[in-house]
Amino acid sequence: MPISESKRQRVLVASCILYSEVWHAVSKDRKPLRRQYLEAILPPFVAILRRWRPLLAGIHELTTADGLNPLIVDDRALAADALPIEAALAMISPGWAAAFASPPAAMALAMIAAGAAGGDTTTTSTSTQLRRDPSLLERKTTRLHTFSSFQKPMEVVPSKSAVVPKDKAAAKAAALAAARDLERNAKIGSGRGLSAVAMATSAQRRNASDIERVKRWNFYEAMGTAWIECLQSGDTKSAYYKDFNALCYKFVAVLVASFALARNMQRSEIDRRAQVDVIASHRLSTGIRSWRKLVHRLIETKCLFGPFGDSLCNPERVFWKLDFMESSSRMRRFLRRNYRGSNHLGAAANYEDQNEMNVEEANVISPSNASILAAEAFSTEVQHEDDEHAEENLQIEENQSTLSETAQQAALAEASVGEVTNDQDTAQSPSTAGYVPSELDERIVLELPASMVRPLRVTKGTFQITTRRINFIVDNAECNSTEDDLDASLQNWVQEKDQSWLMSSLHQIYSRRYLLRRSALELFMVDRSNFFFDFGGTEGRRNAYRAIVQARPSHLNNIYLATQKPEQLLKRTQLMERWSRWEISTFEYLMQLNTLAGRSYNDITQYPVFPWILSDYTSKSLDLSDPSSYRDLSKPIGALNVDRLRKFQERYSSFDDPIIPKFHYGSHYSTAGTVLYYLVRVEPFTTLSIQLQGGKFDHADRMFSDIESTWNGVLEDMSDLKELVPELFYLPEVLTNENSIDFGTTQLGEQLDSVRLPPWAENPVDFIHKHRMALESEHVSEHLHEWIDLIFGYRQRGKEAISANNVFFYITYEGTVDIDKISDPVQQRATQDQIAYFGQTPSQLLTVPHLKRLPLKDVLHMQTIFRNPKEVKSYVVPNPERCNLPASAIHASSDSIVIVDINAPSAHVALHKWQPNTPDGQGAPFLFQHGKVLANSTGGSFLRMFKSPSGSASNEWHFPQAIAFPTSGIRSSAVVSITCDKEIITGGHADSSIKLISPEGAKTIETATWHCAPVTCLAVSPDSNYLVTGSQDTTVLLWRIHRKSTTHSSSLSEPSSGSGTPTSTSSSSIANTLADKSRGRRIEGPIHVLRGHLRKIICCCVNSDLGIVASCSHSSDVLLHSIRQGRLIRRLVGMEADVVCLSSEGVLMTWSKSLHALSTFTLNGGLIKMAVLPLTCNISCMEVSVDGQSALLGVNSCSETHGAFDQQSDDTIEDSGLEISSPSICFLDLHTLKVFHTLKLGEGQDITALALNQDNTNLLVSTTDERLLIFTDPALSLKVVDQMLKLGWEGDGLSPLIK
């Protein structure tokens, strides 16, 4: 049975389209990209090929250039036993591609074009009635049989005689039709329709005559003819034009819809392939970053061995940069190692002059000295960069001339993936628009164009909000650097990474201004990282805010859901009232005001502003009790000098301009230049200062070199009105040249290095400490509200600002300039530059006067034992045999006391009730009730099984005992700690576990095991959110504790991709392994494995507010690790400690038995002080005050001496000896290590444990003679009772007053 030509066309088109799908579903390296899709389409495709193999084999268009046809030869793709994937891979060959790839694509395009032309073509209507004409059908059939694309090579189509017409009319019509056919054939040649299109597009079996006919062929007419031929049916019996047109339109509609669907599928396929490429690139970059991070960890822990291990672990120069990790008071205390750091050689303003002066001397030393110095500089830079980055960088430079542009970009992308930076450096997952990884129920809610604002760069991209995440997708155009320097382009690309954060990690959201336009948002995460986004307009910011609020982030404070107005947020947060009651420090309050008023660390043009506090920078000693030492806070900085103020007032009164309003000061107190002036010695501000100065530092005489001269300039210079930055109150490194940068020389020939300090400051640490003490002093507390009124309050604008001489240039105020209404782009850009560099006034928070702070003497919770130590008296708790003494750990809450005896980990646990600062009527300023013995406790029964019948009187009170199998040789006080929920955590078990024990009955609540050896020490953070354990296996583990009051689902255990608590390289697998096991557990983790020690750990401590873990092992250095990333931040080389503790102010205190010395350090490893104790004394325990300024030492007598102390010859040790007696309790100043009070104990009363209650008004001490001593000020209890009676409260100590 003959095959119709329409069926031949359908078979050909279907085969070509299916082969095209197979071709695009296999990658270039012959790997299936869409396995399930191939398995679905291959069986029907192979069935078509087998069924119509004879037909397709006879089509010369499907023959390869060498005359072979894959349908004729025995091909593996058509084998009966071939699997779909195997058949698909076999079809990806030159033979199959030559047969199917090119002509089908050309014919598809021709059909699309013909469809567009055919739609516009109209059929000529005739008035005559249409009749059936068999000759027309025969002519159409003959025409289709002459279609050359469906003929075999060299095959002649037999001519078919026309049917003899029955009458003259029919013969005449046939003759006219034949004439028209001859005329058309003369015009277009022997080919018709698709044959001409195939000849025009196929590169096979062409000859000169075909090419000539193609040149004469009209494109649109050929497409129209081809379209009609495609629509005609070979077995059509109806020849009516009406039916034929209707059939055409139906086919046109179907084909147009089919092609539209094909185009959509093509777009989807293109998007999918793009996503596959992005994912592959992301995986590659993630792998590179992971390897790089691992190398960094090995370098930091000095565990990188091999030929270059020693040079990488002990480089000649180490560069540092500011880590953006913040504390709860928004202090950024840490400097982290900068592997891409530079000394910025040649950036000094007079570097060329110095080079010319030294060139002769350099030439004398070595003729090729310049090249040697350049080589040394290059090798030093590479040495501090990542290994892979340096090697790939060199390879790119060598092969740059041979790489194409695309290859260069690909190599650049692979080579420039840097370390995970800070804060923002933070293990963040890239994502693409519309791509949501591993979340089936996640959908995109909103996408907006936005810019991420950082101190060094403003990055454009797409701000994307999904149901579970917030994504920022960097614009690809931003990644292509235009700089010629490859290193610079690599460094820029590193910062351009897509970032993603879980919606649950969002904690706060603030509306922000950017260039005086309310178009930005700043997001604060639960891990205290923050990100600044500008949306270009108020509408975009509003939409983004609504989308985030509607997502209902689980940890977003409800305050930010109701309003975004700064003045309303100030009222809702009650910050002013809390500061006036001394519940928060002055520094924290000023930082919160800056945050509410729109000041941000991310926008250098709106950096937080702090006031000048002191005015005495010439005295040899600073008296903080003298009011003359302080600056007048009731006046703006420009009004402190009377003579200069008179000039400002004259300018204000004489200024007259129809457009510009009057002003006192033409410069501002906080600008980008001011911030860089103070922070130029710390990266990344060093680099930013060079960029803003056009590649050079400012002249050395105009840079920050002397605090006294800076203060004098602020008082006298007409254009100098700068206030201070927060770092001058907590970061001493801003005053030192940590990176040894050449800032140039002054006109007097002095080399600019560290900042010259006032005479009353011994060193930068001492200056920062005294500066902070001045900020928190009573004098500043009495007058700070006046300065707040000037900067943030009612005297910022209007008549009050005029009367206070506090009017600045109009462009610094919000609302005076609308950038969007400026049509001229040049003028708009100039206005933006003015706003950026001229300064911006903070948002106004108050329109009424600020509250005054209460006098310190009237605030009861500030009357701690450290403030009035001489009034502290000792009280002995009666019936000490009922107290479970001597104790290894004590915890005092507002209503109970937990005591664990010295038998830990198999310790007895006692829970007593008490009420501090409440007279009992019998002379004691507290109420105390002994805990009851639980006779049915498991531990007690277990103990009585092995107890002798004749027990002493003291053993009649059997407190519940925890069941444990302890390991010998471990100090009991080091392996026990008590949480804020009164639960006990113990270590030292033989099975290397840690146990969570309840205070009632000493029952084991939970057991956690991960160490390979017994735990030798452990510690809990002050807020009981983190636990750190050290072991004999030389590792330190960090765990997260879930409190009783919070459920596990609401905890912060789920880290965000960009800002959560990322796991370290060493613990990423741990987190995955224990993910399921940790669900519903009170002790989660470990979340990090902290390495770097070589022997068993002897002491450790953790502070969640600082984000630091400190630990030490035998004959090893003290190591500081970060909680957030688990990486080693600092190593205190040569310092061995037996006891370590951290204060809330960032001071690390250590006690070393070998040195018999007490030492304090900054978190960046700087030694503050070292004091030597008498050889007859030994420190058994230490406690730090809640304000972080003081400490308590439990000093016992010591019969052993250590010879290591005799070898010390440090000047600090010689001049810092402590004269103390033992046993005693010493009140110590953490900064100076001076004892300002001593509580002496009796002979034989060595201290086993001590503890402070929450408000530091009571001190509990356990002694070896089984006594429990409580030290407190008796007068305070009377004040508390009087205040409680006035307010109608009872009990709970001071906690109701604090609330």
PDB file of N, CA, C and O in Angstrom, residues 461-485:
ATOM      1  N   GLY A 461      21.742  44.281  42.576  1.00  0.00           N
ATOM      2  CA  GLY A 461      21.248  42.932  42.395  1.00  0.00           C
ATOM      3  C   GLY A 461      19.747  42.880  42.533  1.00  0.00           C
ATOM      4  O   GLY A 461      19.049  43.891  42.394  1.00  0.00           O
ATOM      5  N   THR A 462      19.242  41.701  42.850  1.00  0.00           N
ATOM      6  CA  THR A 462      17.810  41.458  43.006  1.00  0.00           C
ATOM      7  C   THR A 462      17.545  41.008  44.434  1.00  0.00           C
ATOM      8  O   THR A 462      18.159  40.059  44.916  1.00  0.00           O
ATOM      9  N   PHE A 463      16.631  41.703  45.097  1.00  0.00           N
ATOM     10  CA  PHE A 463      16.206  41.354  46.452  1.00  0.00           C
ATOM     11  C   PHE A 463      14.993  40.451  46.318  1.00  0.00           C
ATOM     12  O   PHE A 463      13.951  40.862  45.817  1.00  0.00           O
ATOM     13  N   GLN A 464      15.138  39.214  46.755  1.00  0.00           N
ATOM     14  CA  GLN A 464      14.114  38.198  46.552  1.00  0.00           C
ATOM     15  C   GLN A 464      13.608  37.695  47.891  1.00  0.00           C
ATOM     16  O   GLN A 464      14.391  37.365  48.782  1.00  0.00           O
ATOM     17  N   ILE A 465      12.299  37.644  48.025  1.00  0.00           N
ATOM     18  CA  ILE A 465      11.658  37.152  49.246  1.00  0.00           C
ATOM     19  C   ILE A 465      10.836  35.926  48.877  1.00  0.00           C
ATOM     20  O   ILE A 465       9.991  35.979  47.979  1.00  0.00           O
ATOM     21  N   THR A 466      11.107  34.825  49.543  1.00  0.00           N
ATOM     22  CA  THR A 466      10.324  33.612  49.372  1.00  0.00           C
ATOM     23  C   THR A 466       9.579  33.328  50.665  1.00  0.00           C
ATOM     24  O   THR A 466       9.653  34.086  51.624  1.00  0.00           O
ATOM     25  N   THR A 467       8.866  32.234  50.675  1.00  0.00           N
ATOM     26  CA  THR A 467       8.117  31.885  51.876  1.00  0.00           C
ATOM     27  C   THR A 467       9.019  31.460  53.027  1.00  0.00           C
ATOM     28  O   THR A 467       8.571  31.455  54.176  1.00  0.00           O
ATOM     29  N   ARG A 468      10.278  31.128  52.729  1.00  0.00           N
ATOM     30  CA  ARG A 468      11.178  30.655  53.776  1.00  0.00           C
ATOM     31  C   ARG A 468      12.501  31.399  53.835  1.00  0.00           C
ATOM     32  O   ARG A 468      13.230  31.274  54.816  1.00  0.00           O
ATOM     33  N   ARG A 469      12.817  32.178  52.813  1.00  0.00           N
ATOM     34  CA  ARG A 469      14.141  32.783  52.762  1.00  0.00           C
ATOM     35  C   ARG A 469      14.084  34.213  52.272  1.00  0.00           C
ATOM     36  O   ARG A 469      13.094  34.651  51.687  1.00  0.00           O
ATOM     37  N   ILE A 470      15.186  34.891  52.524  1.00  0.00           N
ATOM     38  CA  ILE A 470      15.460  36.193  51.925  1.00  0.00           C
ATOM     39  C   ILE A 470      16.750  36.030  51.133  1.00  0.00           C
ATOM     40  O   ILE A 470      17.789  35.659  51.695  1.00  0.00           O
ATOM     41  N   ASN A 471      16.694  36.290  49.837  1.00  0.00           N
ATOM     42  CA  ASN A 471      17.843  36.097  48.963  1.00  0.00           C
ATOM     43  C   ASN A 471      18.250  37.434  48.355  1.00  0.00           C
ATOM     44  O   ASN A 471      17.406  38.289  48.089  1.00  0.00           O
ATOM     45  N   PHE A 472      19.534  37.573  48.139  1.00  0.00           N
ATOM     46  CA  PHE A 472      20.053  38.706  47.371  1.00  0.00           C
ATOM     47  C   PHE A 472      20.910  38.135  46.255  1.00  0.00           C
ATOM     48  O   PHE A 472      21.946  37.514  46.511  1.00  0.00           O
ATOM     49  N   ILE A 473      20.454  38.333  45.026  1.00  0.00           N
ATOM     50  CA  ILE A 473      21.112  37.765  43.847  1.00  0.00           C
ATOM     51  C   ILE A 473      21.858  38.887  43.156  1.00  0.00           C
ATOM     52  O   ILE A 473      21.259  39.857  42.675  1.00  0.00           O
ATOM     53  N   VAL A 474      23.156  38.772  43.116  1.00  0.00           N
ATOM     54  CA  VAL A 474      24.008  39.815  42.562  1.00  0.00           C
ATOM     55  C   VAL A 474      23.806  39.909  41.062  1.00  0.00           C
ATOM     56  O   VAL A 474      23.697  38.892  40.365  1.00  0.00           O
ATOM     57  N   ASP A 475      23.744  41.137  40.577  1.00  0.00           N
ATOM     58  CA  ASP A 475      23.639  41.356  39.135  1.00  0.00           C
ATOM     59  C   ASP A 475      24.920  40.886  38.473  1.00  0.00           C
ATOM     60  O   ASP A 475      26.023  41.254  38.874  1.00  0.00           O
ATOM     61  N   ASN A 476      24.780  40.051  37.447  1.00  0.00           N
ATOM     62  CA  ASN A 476      25.959  39.494  36.784  1.00  0.00           C
ATOM     63  C   ASN A 476      26.846  40.572  36.199  1.00  0.00           C
ATOM     64  O   ASN A 476      28.064  40.435  36.120  1.00  0.00           O
ATOM     65  N   ALA A 477      26.239  41.671  35.766  1.00  0.00           N
ATOM     66  CA  ALA A 477      27.043  42.748  35.176  1.00  0.00           C
ATOM     67  C   ALA A 477      27.963  43.377  36.197  1.00  0.00           C
ATOM     68  O   ALA A 477      29.025  43.895  35.870  1.00  0.00           O
ATOM     69  N   GLU A 478      27.543  43.289  37.490  1.00  0.00           N
ATOM     70  CA  GLU A 478      28.384  43.872  38.525  1.00  0.00           C
ATOM     71  C   GLU A 478      29.639  43.061  38.761  1.00  0.00           C
ATOM     72  O   GLU A 478      30.619  43.566  39.278  1.00  0.00           O
ATOM     73  N   CYS A 479      29.572  41.767  38.439  1.00  0.00           N
ATOM     74  CA  CYS A 479      30.721  40.902  38.706  1.00  0.00           C
ATOM     75  C   CYS A 479      31.856  41.112  37.719  1.00  0.00           C
ATOM     76  O   CYS A 479      32.985  40.726  37.974  1.00  0.00           O
ATOM     77  N   ASN A 480      31.539  41.708  36.559  1.00  0.00           N
ATOM     78  CA  ASN A 480      32.570  41.881  35.541  1.00  0.00           C
ATOM     79  C   ASN A 480      33.321  43.173  35.819  1.00  0.00           C
ATOM     80  O   ASN A 480      32.844  44.260  35.526  1.00  0.00           O
ATOM     81  N   SER A 481      34.456  43.065  36.411  1.00  0.00           N
ATOM     82  CA  SER A 481      35.221  44.249  36.765  1.00  0.00           C
ATOM     83  C   SER A 481      35.861  44.842  35.528  1.00  0.00           C
ATOM     84  O   SER A 481      36.314  44.150  34.631  1.00  0.00           O
ATOM     85  N   THR A 482      35.912  46.149  35.507  1.00  0.00           N
ATOM     86  CA  THR A 482      36.504  46.845  34.370  1.00  0.00           C
ATOM     87  C   THR A 482      37.951  47.234  34.615  1.00  0.00           C
ATOM     88  O   THR A 482      38.577  47.863  33.769  1.00  0.00           O
ATOM     89  N   GLU A 483      38.476  46.868  35.767  1.00  0.00           N
ATOM     90  CA  GLU A 483      39.845  47.255  36.068  1.00  0.00           C
ATOM     91  C   GLU A 483      40.810  46.357  35.310  1.00  0.00           C
ATOM     92  O   GLU A 483      40.558  45.185  35.059  1.00  0.00           O
ATOM     93  N   ASP A 484      41.934  46.944  34.995  1.00  0.00           N
ATOM     94  CA  ASP A 484      42.952  46.178  34.281  1.00  0.00           C
ATOM     95  C   ASP A 484      43.722  45.258  35.208  1.00  0.00           C
ATOM     96  O   ASP A 484      44.240  44.225  34.802  1.00  0.00           O
ATOM     97  N   ASP A 485      43.836  45.671  36.457  1.00  0.00           N
ATOM     98  CA  ASP A 485      44.605  44.882  37.407  1.00  0.00           C
ATOM     99  C   ASP A 485      43.827  43.622  37.754  1.00  0.00           C
ATOM    100  O   ASP A 485      42.713  43.677  38.258  1.00  0.00           O
TER     101      ASP A 485
END
